[in-house]
Amino acid sequence: MATGRKWLIMGATACMTGALLAGCSAKDNNNAAGAGEQDSGEARGNITSSLYDRGSVPAAEGTMEDNRWTKWLNENGPANVKYVPIPRWESTEKFNTLFASGKAPDLLFEYAAGPKDTWYQQKQLMPLDDLINEHSTEYKALLEKYPYLKKAGTLSDGQLYYVGRLNEVTPIRAIFVRKDWLEKLNLEVPTTTEEMFEVAKAFTKLDPDGNGKDDTYGMAISHQSAITVDQIFQNMGFVVRDGEVVRAWDSAVAAAEFRKSLYDEGIIDRDYLNDKNGEKAKQDFVTGKLGIYPVLLKWEQFMKNEYVTLKQNVPDAEIIPIAYPESPAGSFNPTFQNPVQMTAAVNRGTKDPKAVMDYIDFLAKPSTGTALQFGLEGVHHELDTAGCPVLTEGDKKGEVGYMTDATMLSSSMLVLEGKCGTANMFNPEIPIEKEGLDMFELGKDIYFDLNRPYAEITHSEHMPQLPNELSITLGETNKTIGELWVKAIVSGSSYSVAQALEEAQKVWEKGRGPEAEEWMKNWYAENQDTAFLAKDIYDFVKQQEGL
C-alpha cells in the first residue's frame, strides 16, 4: 500500500488500464491516450462542447475553457474542440440563452433530466443510433456490453438520444445511530418506526452522554435528513402500488404524524426549519449531541470528515448504520447511486456529427478520464498496489482536480474491471480509515438487501418529466401542500395532520394534481417494460456485487 501520500477521494473515474500515461507532458505525449487518431491522416473536425464552470480553476491554470487540460484534450484527442463554459448552478438559463441565439454547442453536457427532456421535446437533439453504428468504436462497445446504457438513453420515439457513463453503485442515503448510546441505555437497534421513536426519545431524555445536561437530540430531520425520513415512510409523492402509479397520501400522513410526535416531545431541534443546509444537524452530530442521523452521503467523504471529527471530539463515540425501520408502508432500501447516468446529448444542428462522435469515444476511454482527474503518471499521480492512481504531494498538486466535470463520460473502473472503487479510497493501514472501510462494507451489507423494495419508482435522474406547464403548476401545488404538513407538525393541538390532509387534498384537486397523477399512471403503464426502473438498478447491483 502506498504511504506518505494523500489518498484521493475519487469520483466516477477511478483508474486507467492498458497504456498508462507515464511522465509525459501535454506537449510531447504523442503516445498517450487518443493520440493515435492524429496519426491516421484523417482531417480533424472542429466542434464545440459545453463544460460546467464552478469557478474552481486556479488563476495560475487559466480558465475553465482554456487551461492545461483543455489544451491536452485538443492535442491528444481526435477533434479541435472549442469549450463553452456553463455556470454550474445556472445551467438551464445559460443553455436557454444559447439555444435562443443559435449558439448552443454541438455536445451538450447536463446532469439534470429536466433540461435534457426539454431539448428533446423541442426537437433540438440529434438521434444517435446511426451515428454510433457508423462511426463509434469505444462507446459502441460499451452499449453492446452494457445494454443498460441504451435502455436509459432511448426516449419515447424509440431512438437513442443520450450518452452517459456507468457508475459504481453505493447506497447514498443511510441512518447512523450512536451504538455506544444504545449500549449505555440498554436499548436494541430499532427495527420499526415506533421503536425508532422510542430510541430517539431515550436519547433526548436520558442523558446518554452522561454530562448531567439537557443537551442531546434524539434525531435530525432537517435538510437532507428530511428526505431520508420520507423514504422510510415511502413518502415520495408518486409511488407504485399494486402495479400502478398513485399519489401516496397515506405515506404523507404517516410521515407527518411521526415528525409531529418528535416535535411535540422535544426529541428534535425545534428550530429545525431554519437549518436550511443541514449544517446545524451536522454540528450536533460531530460534537456528540445527536443520536440518530439520517443522511445523504458519499461514504469515503463522510467517514473521512464527519466521522473523523466526531472521534476527535468524542473519542469513545461509536456509530453504526442501520436498515430503514419498518413503517406503515413497509420496509425499504435507500437511494442508490445512479448506476447508468445519462450526462450528454448532441445538438441536432451540429455540422460535423462524426467529429462529435470521435470526441465522445475519446472521452469514454478510461485513460482519458484518469488523465483529466488524476493527471499524468509520474508527474501528478502514482499507482498503488491495486493499480489505482493516487495523487502525489508536491508543487504539481494544484495542476489537477479542477476538471472533474470533463469526465462526465468516464465510467467507473470498478464496473469495467472490478477494481478502483470506493473501497480503494480507504487506506486500511491507517486505523481510522480501516474503521471507515469496515463501516462502508457494513453499509453495503445492510442496504443491498434486494428483498426490500426500492423506495422510489426509479432514480430521480430517470424519472419521466411532466409536460412543462403541468410541471410548473404541480411544483407550486406541492409547495403549498408541503407548507400545510409543516403547519401540522409545529402547531400542536391547534392544527392536526388530519386537517392538513383535508386541505392538502383540496389544493391537489385545484392544482392539477389529478391530471399529473393520470399522466404518470399512463406513462408507467406504457413504459414499465422499456424504461430504466428500480428493477434495473437492482439488476445492476446484482451484477456488480456478484449477488
Coordinates of C-alpha atoms in Angstrom, one line a residue:
M1 CA 0.0 0.0 0.0
A2 CA 1.3 3.4 -0.9
T3 CA 2.3 5.5 2.1
G4 CA 3.3 9.2 2.6
R5 CA 0.8 10.3 0.0
K6 CA -2.7 11.8 0.1
W7 CA -5.4 9.3 -0.6
L8 CA -7.7 11.0 -3.1
I9 CA -11.5 10.9 -2.9
M10 CA -12.2 9.5 -6.4
G11 CA -15.3 10.2 -8.5
A12 CA -16.8 8.2 -11.3
T13 CA -13.4 7.7 -12.9
A14 CA -11.1 5.5 -10.9
C15 CA -8.1 4.3 -12.7
M16 CA -7.0 3.6 -16.2
T17 CA -5.9 0.4 -17.9
G18 CA -3.6 -0.6 -20.7
A19 CA -1.2 2.1 -21.8
L20 CA -0.7 4.4 -18.8
L21 CA 0.4 8.0 -19.3
A22 CA 3.9 7.9 -17.9
G23 CA 5.8 11.1 -17.1
C24 CA 5.0 12.9 -20.3
S25 CA 3.9 16.5 -20.8
A26 CA 0.8 17.6 -22.6
K27 CA 3.1 18.8 -25.4
D28 CA 5.1 15.6 -26.1
N29 CA 2.8 12.7 -25.1
N30 CA 2.1 11.6 -28.6
N31 CA 1.9 8.1 -27.3
A32 CA -0.8 9.0 -24.8
A33 CA -4.4 8.0 -24.9
G34 CA -6.1 9.1 -28.1
A35 CA -3.0 10.3 -29.9
G36 CA -3.5 7.6 -32.5
E37 CA -6.4 9.4 -34.0
Q38 CA -4.0 12.2 -35.1
D39 CA -1.7 9.8 -36.9
S40 CA -4.4 8.3 -39.1
G41 CA -4.1 11.0 -41.7
E42 CA -7.8 12.0 -41.3
A43 CA -8.7 15.6 -41.2
R44 CA -9.6 16.8 -37.7
G45 CA -13.1 18.1 -37.2
N46 CA -14.0 21.4 -35.5
I47 CA -16.6 21.1 -32.8
T48 CA -17.9 22.9 -29.7
S49 CA -18.6 21.4 -26.3
S50 CA -20.2 22.7 -23.1
L51 CA -18.2 22.4 -19.9
Y52 CA -19.5 23.2 -16.4
D53 CA -17.8 26.1 -14.8
R54 CA -17.8 26.0 -11.0
G55 CA -15.2 28.8 -10.6
S56 CA -12.7 26.2 -9.4
V57 CA -9.8 26.7 -11.8
P58 CA -6.8 28.2 -10.0
A59 CA -5.7 31.5 -11.5
A60 CA -2.3 30.1 -12.5
E61 CA -4.1 27.4 -14.5
G62 CA -6.1 29.7 -16.7
T63 CA -9.9 29.5 -17.2
M64 CA -12.3 26.6 -17.5
E65 CA -12.3 26.8 -21.2
D66 CA -8.6 27.4 -21.6
N67 CA -6.2 25.5 -19.3
R68 CA -3.6 22.8 -19.4
W69 CA -6.3 20.1 -19.7
T70 CA -8.4 21.6 -22.4
K71 CA -5.1 22.0 -24.3
W72 CA -4.3 18.4 -23.5
L73 CA -7.7 17.3 -24.8
N74 CA -7.1 19.2 -28.1
E75 CA -3.6 18.0 -28.5
N76 CA -4.4 14.3 -27.8
G77 CA -8.0 14.0 -28.9
P78 CA -9.4 13.4 -32.3
A79 CA -11.0 16.9 -32.9
N80 CA -10.4 20.6 -32.4
V81 CA -12.8 21.5 -29.6
K82 CA -13.9 25.0 -28.5
Y83 CA -15.2 24.9 -25.0
V84 CA -18.3 26.8 -23.9
P85 CA -18.4 27.4 -20.2
I86 CA -21.7 26.8 -18.5
P87 CA -22.2 28.2 -14.9
R88 CA -22.9 25.0 -12.9
W89 CA -25.8 26.3 -10.9
E90 CA -27.3 28.4 -13.7
S91 CA -27.0 25.9 -16.5
T92 CA -30.7 25.9 -17.5
E93 CA -30.7 29.7 -18.0
K94 CA -27.4 29.6 -19.9
F95 CA -28.4 26.8 -22.2
N96 CA -31.8 28.6 -22.9
T97 CA -29.9 31.7 -23.9
L98 CA -27.5 29.7 -26.2
F99 CA -30.3 27.8 -27.9
A100 CA -32.3 31.0 -28.4
S101 CA -29.4 32.7 -30.1
G102 CA -28.5 29.7 -32.2
K103 CA -25.1 29.3 -30.4
A104 CA -25.8 26.1 -28.4
P105 CA -22.7 23.9 -28.5
D106 CA -22.5 20.7 -30.6
L107 CA -22.0 18.5 -27.5
L108 CA -24.3 19.3 -24.6
F109 CA -23.4 18.1 -21.1
E110 CA -26.1 18.3 -18.4
Y111 CA -26.7 16.2 -15.3
A112 CA -30.3 17.2 -14.7
A113 CA -33.1 15.3 -16.5
G114 CA -35.4 18.3 -16.9
P115 CA -33.3 20.4 -19.3
K116 CA -32.4 17.4 -21.5
D117 CA -36.1 16.4 -21.7
T118 CA -36.9 20.0 -22.8
W119 CA -34.3 19.8 -25.6
Y120 CA -35.8 16.5 -26.7
Q121 CA -39.4 17.8 -26.7
Q122 CA -38.3 20.9 -28.6
K123 CA -36.6 18.6 -31.2
Q124 CA -33.2 20.2 -30.6
L125 CA -31.4 16.8 -30.2
M126 CA -29.9 14.5 -32.8
P127 CA -30.8 10.8 -32.7
L128 CA -27.6 8.8 -32.3
D129 CA -28.3 5.2 -33.4
D130 CA -27.0 5.5 -36.9
L131 CA -24.1 7.8 -35.9
I132 CA -22.9 5.3 -33.3
N133 CA -23.3 2.3 -35.6
E134 CA -21.3 4.0 -38.4
H135 CA -18.6 5.9 -36.6
S136 CA -18.2 4.8 -32.9
T137 CA -15.9 2.2 -31.5
E138 CA -15.4 2.9 -27.8
Y139 CA -19.0 3.9 -26.9
K140 CA -20.5 1.4 -29.3
A141 CA -18.6 -1.4 -27.4
L142 CA -19.9 -0.1 -24.1
L143 CA -23.5 -0.2 -25.4
E144 CA -23.1 -3.7 -26.5
K145 CA -21.6 -4.9 -23.2
Y146 CA -23.9 -2.8 -21.0
P147 CA -27.4 -2.7 -22.6
Y148 CA -28.5 -0.5 -19.7
L149 CA -26.8 2.4 -21.4
K150 CA -29.1 2.0 -24.4
K151 CA -32.2 1.5 -22.3
A152 CA -31.6 4.6 -20.3
G153 CA -30.6 6.7 -23.3
T154 CA -33.6 5.7 -25.5
L155 CA -36.5 8.1 -25.5
S156 CA -40.2 7.8 -26.2
D157 CA -39.8 7.7 -30.0
G158 CA -37.7 4.6 -29.7
Q159 CA -34.4 6.3 -30.7
L160 CA -31.2 6.8 -28.7
Y161 CA -30.5 10.5 -27.8
Y162 CA -28.5 10.4 -24.6
V163 CA -25.0 9.2 -23.9
G164 CA -23.6 8.6 -20.4
R165 CA -21.5 6.6 -18.1
L166 CA -21.6 3.7 -15.7
N167 CA -21.1 4.4 -12.0
E168 CA -20.2 2.2 -9.1
V169 CA -23.4 1.7 -7.2
T170 CA -23.3 2.5 -3.5
P171 CA -26.1 3.4 -1.0
I172 CA -26.1 7.2 -1.0
R173 CA -28.5 7.5 2.0
A174 CA -28.1 6.0 5.4
I175 CA -29.2 6.2 9.0
F176 CA -26.4 6.4 11.6
V177 CA -27.1 5.6 15.2
R178 CA -24.9 6.1 18.2
K179 CA -24.1 2.5 19.1
D180 CA -22.5 3.5 22.4
W181 CA -25.7 5.3 23.5
L182 CA -27.7 2.2 22.7
E183 CA -25.5 0.1 24.9
K184 CA -25.4 2.6 27.7
L185 CA -29.2 2.8 27.8
N186 CA -29.6 -0.9 27.2
L187 CA -31.6 -0.4 24.0
E188 CA -31.8 -2.5 20.9
V189 CA -31.3 -1.3 17.3
P190 CA -34.8 0.0 16.2
T191 CA -36.4 -2.1 13.5
T192 CA -39.8 -0.2 13.3
T193 CA -40.6 3.5 13.2
E194 CA -42.3 3.1 16.6
E195 CA -39.1 1.6 18.0
M196 CA -37.1 4.4 16.4
F197 CA -39.3 7.0 18.0
E198 CA -38.7 5.4 21.5
V199 CA -35.0 5.2 21.0
A200 CA -34.8 8.8 19.8
K201 CA -36.9 9.8 22.9
A202 CA -34.5 8.0 25.2
F203 CA -31.5 9.6 23.5
T204 CA -33.1 13.0 24.3
K205 CA -34.4 12.5 27.8
L206 CA -32.0 10.0 29.5
D207 CA -28.7 12.0 29.3
P208 CA -26.9 9.4 27.1
D209 CA -23.6 11.5 27.1
G210 CA -23.6 11.5 30.9
N211 CA -22.8 15.1 31.4
G212 CA -25.9 15.9 33.5
K213 CA -27.2 18.4 31.0
D214 CA -30.3 18.5 28.8
D215 CA -28.2 19.0 25.6
T216 CA -28.8 16.0 23.3
Y217 CA -31.2 15.5 20.4
G218 CA -32.7 12.1 19.5
M219 CA -32.9 12.6 15.8
A220 CA -32.3 15.1 12.9
I221 CA -35.0 15.8 10.4
S222 CA -33.7 19.0 8.6
H223 CA -32.5 19.4 5.0
Q224 CA -31.3 16.1 3.5
S225 CA -32.2 14.2 6.7
A226 CA -35.9 15.0 5.9
I227 CA -35.7 13.2 2.5
T228 CA -34.2 10.2 4.2
V229 CA -37.0 10.1 6.7
D230 CA -39.5 10.4 3.9
Q231 CA -38.0 7.4 2.2
I232 CA -38.5 5.3 5.4
F233 CA -42.3 6.0 5.0
Q234 CA -42.2 5.9 1.2
N235 CA -43.4 9.5 1.2
M236 CA -42.1 10.0 -2.3
G237 CA -45.2 11.6 -3.9
F238 CA -45.8 9.2 -6.8
V239 CA -45.2 5.6 -5.9
V240 CA -46.1 2.2 -7.4
R241 CA -48.8 0.3 -5.6
D242 CA -50.3 -2.9 -6.9
G243 CA -48.7 -2.4 -10.3
E244 CA -49.8 1.2 -10.9
V245 CA -48.6 4.7 -10.0
V246 CA -50.6 6.5 -7.3
R247 CA -50.2 9.5 -5.1
A248 CA -49.1 8.2 -1.7
W249 CA -51.4 10.2 0.7
D250 CA -51.2 7.5 3.4
S251 CA -47.4 7.8 3.4
A252 CA -47.5 11.6 3.6
V253 CA -49.9 11.3 6.7
A254 CA -47.7 8.7 8.4
A255 CA -44.5 10.8 7.9
A256 CA -46.2 14.0 9.1
E257 CA -47.6 12.2 12.2
F258 CA -44.1 10.8 13.0
R259 CA -42.5 14.3 12.7
K260 CA -45.3 15.9 14.8
S261 CA -44.7 13.4 17.6
L262 CA -41.0 14.1 17.5
Y263 CA -41.6 17.8 17.6
D264 CA -44.2 17.7 20.3
E265 CA -41.9 15.6 22.6
G266 CA -38.9 17.9 22.1
I267 CA -37.0 15.0 20.5
I268 CA -35.7 17.1 17.6
D269 CA -34.2 20.6 17.3
R270 CA -37.4 22.7 17.4
D271 CA -35.6 25.2 15.2
Y272 CA -35.0 22.5 12.5
L273 CA -36.9 24.5 9.8
N274 CA -34.2 27.2 9.9
D275 CA -31.4 24.6 9.4
K276 CA -31.7 25.1 5.6
N277 CA -28.5 23.4 4.6
G278 CA -28.2 20.8 7.4
E279 CA -25.1 22.4 8.9
K280 CA -26.7 22.6 12.4
A281 CA -27.6 18.9 12.4
K282 CA -24.1 18.1 11.2
Q283 CA -22.6 20.1 14.0
D284 CA -24.8 18.4 16.5
F285 CA -23.6 15.0 15.2
V286 CA -19.9 15.7 15.1
T287 CA -19.9 17.3 18.6
G288 CA -21.6 14.2 20.0
K289 CA -25.1 15.7 20.7
L290 CA -27.1 13.8 18.1
G291 CA -28.3 10.2 18.5
I292 CA -29.9 9.3 15.1
Y293 CA -28.5 10.9 12.0
P294 CA -30.3 10.2 8.6
V295 CA -28.0 11.4 5.9
L296 CA -27.3 11.8 2.2
L297 CA -23.6 10.8 1.8
K298 CA -20.6 9.7 -0.1
W299 CA -19.2 7.1 2.2
E300 CA -15.5 8.0 1.8
Q301 CA -16.2 11.7 2.4
F302 CA -18.4 11.1 5.4
M303 CA -16.1 8.7 7.1
K304 CA -13.0 10.9 6.5
N305 CA -14.7 14.1 7.6
E306 CA -17.8 13.8 9.8
Y307 CA -16.8 10.5 11.4
V308 CA -13.2 11.6 12.0
T309 CA -14.4 14.9 13.5
L310 CA -16.8 13.0 15.8
K311 CA -14.0 10.8 17.0
Q312 CA -11.7 13.8 17.7
N313 CA -14.5 15.4 19.7
V314 CA -15.8 12.3 21.4
P315 CA -13.1 9.6 21.3
D316 CA -15.4 6.9 22.8
A317 CA -18.3 7.6 20.4
E318 CA -19.3 4.6 18.3
I319 CA -21.8 4.7 15.4
I320 CA -23.4 2.1 13.1
P321 CA -25.5 2.3 10.0
I322 CA -29.0 0.7 10.5
A323 CA -31.6 -0.6 8.0
Y324 CA -34.5 1.7 7.3
P325 CA -37.0 0.7 10.1
E326 CA -40.3 -0.7 9.0
S327 CA -43.0 1.9 8.6
P328 CA -46.8 1.6 7.9
A329 CA -45.9 1.5 4.2
G330 CA -43.3 -1.3 4.6
S331 CA -39.5 -1.8 4.8
F332 CA -37.5 0.0 2.1
N333 CA -34.0 0.5 0.8
P334 CA -32.5 4.0 0.4
T335 CA -31.5 5.7 -2.8
F336 CA -28.5 4.1 -4.6
Q337 CA -26.0 5.9 -6.7
N338 CA -27.4 6.1 -10.2
P339 CA -25.7 3.2 -12.0
V340 CA -26.4 4.4 -15.5
Q341 CA -26.1 8.2 -15.6
M342 CA -27.1 10.0 -18.8
T343 CA -24.9 13.0 -19.0
A344 CA -24.7 14.3 -22.6
A345 CA -26.6 14.8 -25.8
V346 CA -25.8 16.0 -29.3
N347 CA -27.2 19.2 -30.8
R348 CA -29.3 18.4 -33.8
G349 CA -27.7 21.4 -35.6
T350 CA -24.1 20.2 -35.4
K351 CA -22.2 20.5 -38.6
D352 CA -19.8 17.6 -38.1
P353 CA -21.5 14.7 -36.3
K354 CA -18.7 12.3 -36.9
A355 CA -16.2 14.6 -35.1
V356 CA -18.5 14.8 -32.2
M357 CA -18.8 11.0 -32.1
D358 CA -15.0 10.7 -32.3
Y359 CA -14.7 13.0 -29.3
I360 CA -17.3 11.1 -27.3
D361 CA -15.3 7.9 -28.0
F362 CA -12.1 9.7 -26.7
L363 CA -13.8 10.9 -23.6
A364 CA -15.2 7.4 -22.9
K365 CA -11.7 5.9 -22.8
P366 CA -10.6 5.1 -19.2
S367 CA -7.2 6.6 -19.9
T368 CA -8.7 9.9 -20.8
G369 CA -10.8 10.1 -17.6
T370 CA -7.7 9.2 -15.5
A371 CA -5.6 11.9 -17.1
L372 CA -8.4 14.5 -16.5
Q373 CA -9.0 13.6 -12.9
F374 CA -5.5 12.5 -11.7
G375 CA -3.1 14.0 -14.2
L376 CA -0.1 12.2 -15.7
E377 CA 1.5 9.2 -14.0
G378 CA 4.9 10.0 -12.6
V379 CA 4.0 13.7 -12.7
H380 CA 0.8 14.1 -10.8
H381 CA 0.0 10.6 -9.6
E382 CA 1.4 7.2 -8.9
L383 CA -0.3 3.8 -8.8
D384 CA -0.9 2.0 -5.5
T385 CA -0.5 -1.8 -5.1
A386 CA -4.0 -2.3 -6.5
G387 CA -3.1 -0.3 -9.7
C388 CA -5.2 2.7 -8.7
P389 CA -4.0 6.3 -9.1
V390 CA -3.0 8.2 -6.0
L391 CA -2.2 11.9 -6.2
T392 CA 1.4 12.7 -5.2
E393 CA 2.2 15.6 -2.8
G394 CA 4.2 18.5 -4.1
D395 CA 4.1 21.6 -6.3
K396 CA 2.2 19.8 -9.1
K397 CA -0.8 19.1 -7.0
G398 CA -2.5 22.4 -8.0
E399 CA -2.4 21.3 -11.6
V400 CA -5.1 18.7 -11.2
G401 CA -8.5 18.3 -9.6
Y402 CA -10.5 21.0 -11.3
M403 CA -11.6 19.1 -14.4
T404 CA -13.9 16.6 -12.9
D405 CA -16.8 17.8 -15.0
A406 CA -14.8 16.9 -18.1
T407 CA -15.1 13.2 -17.0
M408 CA -18.9 13.1 -17.4
L409 CA -18.5 10.2 -19.9
S410 CA -15.9 8.3 -17.9
S411 CA -17.2 5.1 -16.5
S412 CA -16.2 3.6 -13.1
M413 CA -13.3 1.1 -13.3
L414 CA -14.9 -0.9 -10.6
V415 CA -17.7 -1.6 -13.1
L416 CA -15.4 -2.1 -16.1
E417 CA -12.6 -4.0 -14.4
G418 CA -13.6 -4.8 -10.9
K419 CA -11.1 -2.5 -9.2
C420 CA -10.5 1.0 -8.0
G421 CA -13.9 1.6 -6.4
T422 CA -15.0 3.3 -3.1
A423 CA -13.3 0.6 -1.0
N424 CA -9.9 1.6 -2.5
M425 CA -10.3 5.1 -1.3
F426 CA -9.6 4.0 2.3
N427 CA -6.1 3.1 3.5
P428 CA -6.6 0.1 5.8
E429 CA -3.1 0.7 7.3
I430 CA -4.5 3.8 9.0
P431 CA -6.7 2.7 11.9
I432 CA -9.4 5.4 11.4
E433 CA -9.6 4.7 7.7
K434 CA -9.8 1.0 8.4
E435 CA -12.9 1.8 10.6
G436 CA -14.3 3.8 7.7
L437 CA -13.8 0.9 5.3
D438 CA -15.5 -1.5 7.7
M439 CA -18.4 0.9 8.1
F440 CA -18.7 1.1 4.3
E441 CA -18.8 -2.6 3.9
L442 CA -21.3 -3.0 6.7
G443 CA -23.5 -0.3 5.0
K444 CA -23.4 -2.3 1.7
D445 CA -24.4 -5.4 3.6
I446 CA -27.4 -3.7 5.2
Y447 CA -28.6 -1.6 2.3
F448 CA -28.1 -4.0 -0.5
D449 CA -30.8 -6.2 0.8
L450 CA -32.6 -6.7 -2.5
N451 CA -35.5 -8.4 -0.9
R452 CA -36.6 -5.0 0.3
P453 CA -38.3 -2.7 -2.3
Y454 CA -36.7 0.4 -3.5
A455 CA -38.4 3.5 -2.0
E456 CA -38.8 5.2 -5.4
I457 CA -40.1 4.3 -8.8
T458 CA -36.5 4.7 -10.1
H459 CA -33.6 7.0 -9.5
S460 CA -34.7 10.6 -9.8
E461 CA -32.5 11.1 -12.9
H462 CA -34.5 8.5 -14.8
M463 CA -38.0 9.8 -13.7
P464 CA -40.1 11.0 -16.6
Q465 CA -40.6 14.7 -16.9
L466 CA -44.2 16.0 -16.8
P467 CA -45.2 18.4 -19.6
N468 CA -43.6 21.8 -18.8
E469 CA -46.8 23.8 -18.0
L470 CA -48.1 20.9 -15.8
S471 CA -44.8 20.5 -14.1
I472 CA -44.7 24.2 -13.1
T473 CA -48.2 24.2 -11.8
L474 CA -47.6 20.9 -9.9
G475 CA -44.5 22.4 -8.4
E476 CA -46.5 25.3 -6.8
T477 CA -49.2 22.8 -5.7
N478 CA -46.6 20.6 -3.9
K479 CA -45.0 23.6 -2.3
T480 CA -48.3 24.7 -0.8
I481 CA -49.1 21.1 0.4
G482 CA -45.6 20.9 2.0
E483 CA -46.4 24.1 3.9
L484 CA -49.6 22.5 5.2
W485 CA -47.7 19.5 6.5
V486 CA -45.2 21.8 8.3
K487 CA -48.1 23.7 9.8
A488 CA -49.5 20.5 11.2
I489 CA -46.1 19.4 12.6
V490 CA -45.4 22.6 14.6
S491 CA -48.9 23.7 15.6
G492 CA -49.5 21.4 18.5
S493 CA -53.2 20.6 19.1
S494 CA -54.4 23.7 17.2
Y495 CA -53.9 22.2 13.7
S496 CA -53.8 18.4 13.2
V497 CA -52.4 16.2 10.5
A498 CA -56.0 15.2 9.6
Q499 CA -56.8 18.9 9.0
A500 CA -53.7 19.3 6.9
L501 CA -54.7 16.2 4.8
E502 CA -58.1 17.6 4.1
E503 CA -56.7 21.0 3.0
A504 CA -53.9 19.3 1.0
Q505 CA -56.3 17.2 -1.0
K506 CA -58.3 20.2 -1.9
V507 CA -55.2 22.0 -3.0
W508 CA -54.2 18.9 -5.0
E509 CA -57.6 18.8 -6.8
K510 CA -57.5 22.5 -7.7
G511 CA -53.7 22.5 -8.6
R512 CA -53.9 19.9 -11.5
G513 CA -52.8 17.1 -9.2
P514 CA -55.3 14.5 -10.6
E515 CA -54.1 15.4 -14.2
A516 CA -50.5 14.8 -13.2
E517 CA -51.4 11.6 -11.5
E518 CA -53.2 10.4 -14.6
W519 CA -50.2 11.3 -16.8
M520 CA -47.8 9.4 -14.5
K521 CA -50.1 6.4 -14.4
N522 CA -50.3 6.3 -18.2
W523 CA -46.6 6.7 -18.5
Y524 CA -45.9 3.8 -16.2
A525 CA -48.4 1.5 -17.9
E526 CA -46.9 2.2 -21.3
N527 CA -43.2 2.2 -20.4
Q528 CA -42.7 -0.1 -17.5
D529 CA -41.0 -2.7 -19.7
T530 CA -38.7 -0.3 -21.5
A531 CA -37.9 2.5 -19.0
F532 CA -34.9 2.3 -16.6
L533 CA -36.7 1.5 -13.3
A534 CA -35.9 0.2 -9.8
K535 CA -35.7 -3.4 -11.0
D536 CA -32.9 -2.4 -13.4
I537 CA -31.0 -0.7 -10.6
Y538 CA -31.3 -3.9 -8.6
D539 CA -30.1 -6.0 -11.6
F540 CA -27.1 -3.7 -11.9
V541 CA -26.3 -4.2 -8.2
K542 CA -26.5 -8.0 -8.5
Q543 CA -24.1 -7.9 -11.4
Q544 CA -21.7 -5.5 -9.6
E545 CA -21.7 -7.4 -6.3
G546 CA -22.0 -10.9 -7.7
L547 CA -25.3 -11.5 -5.9

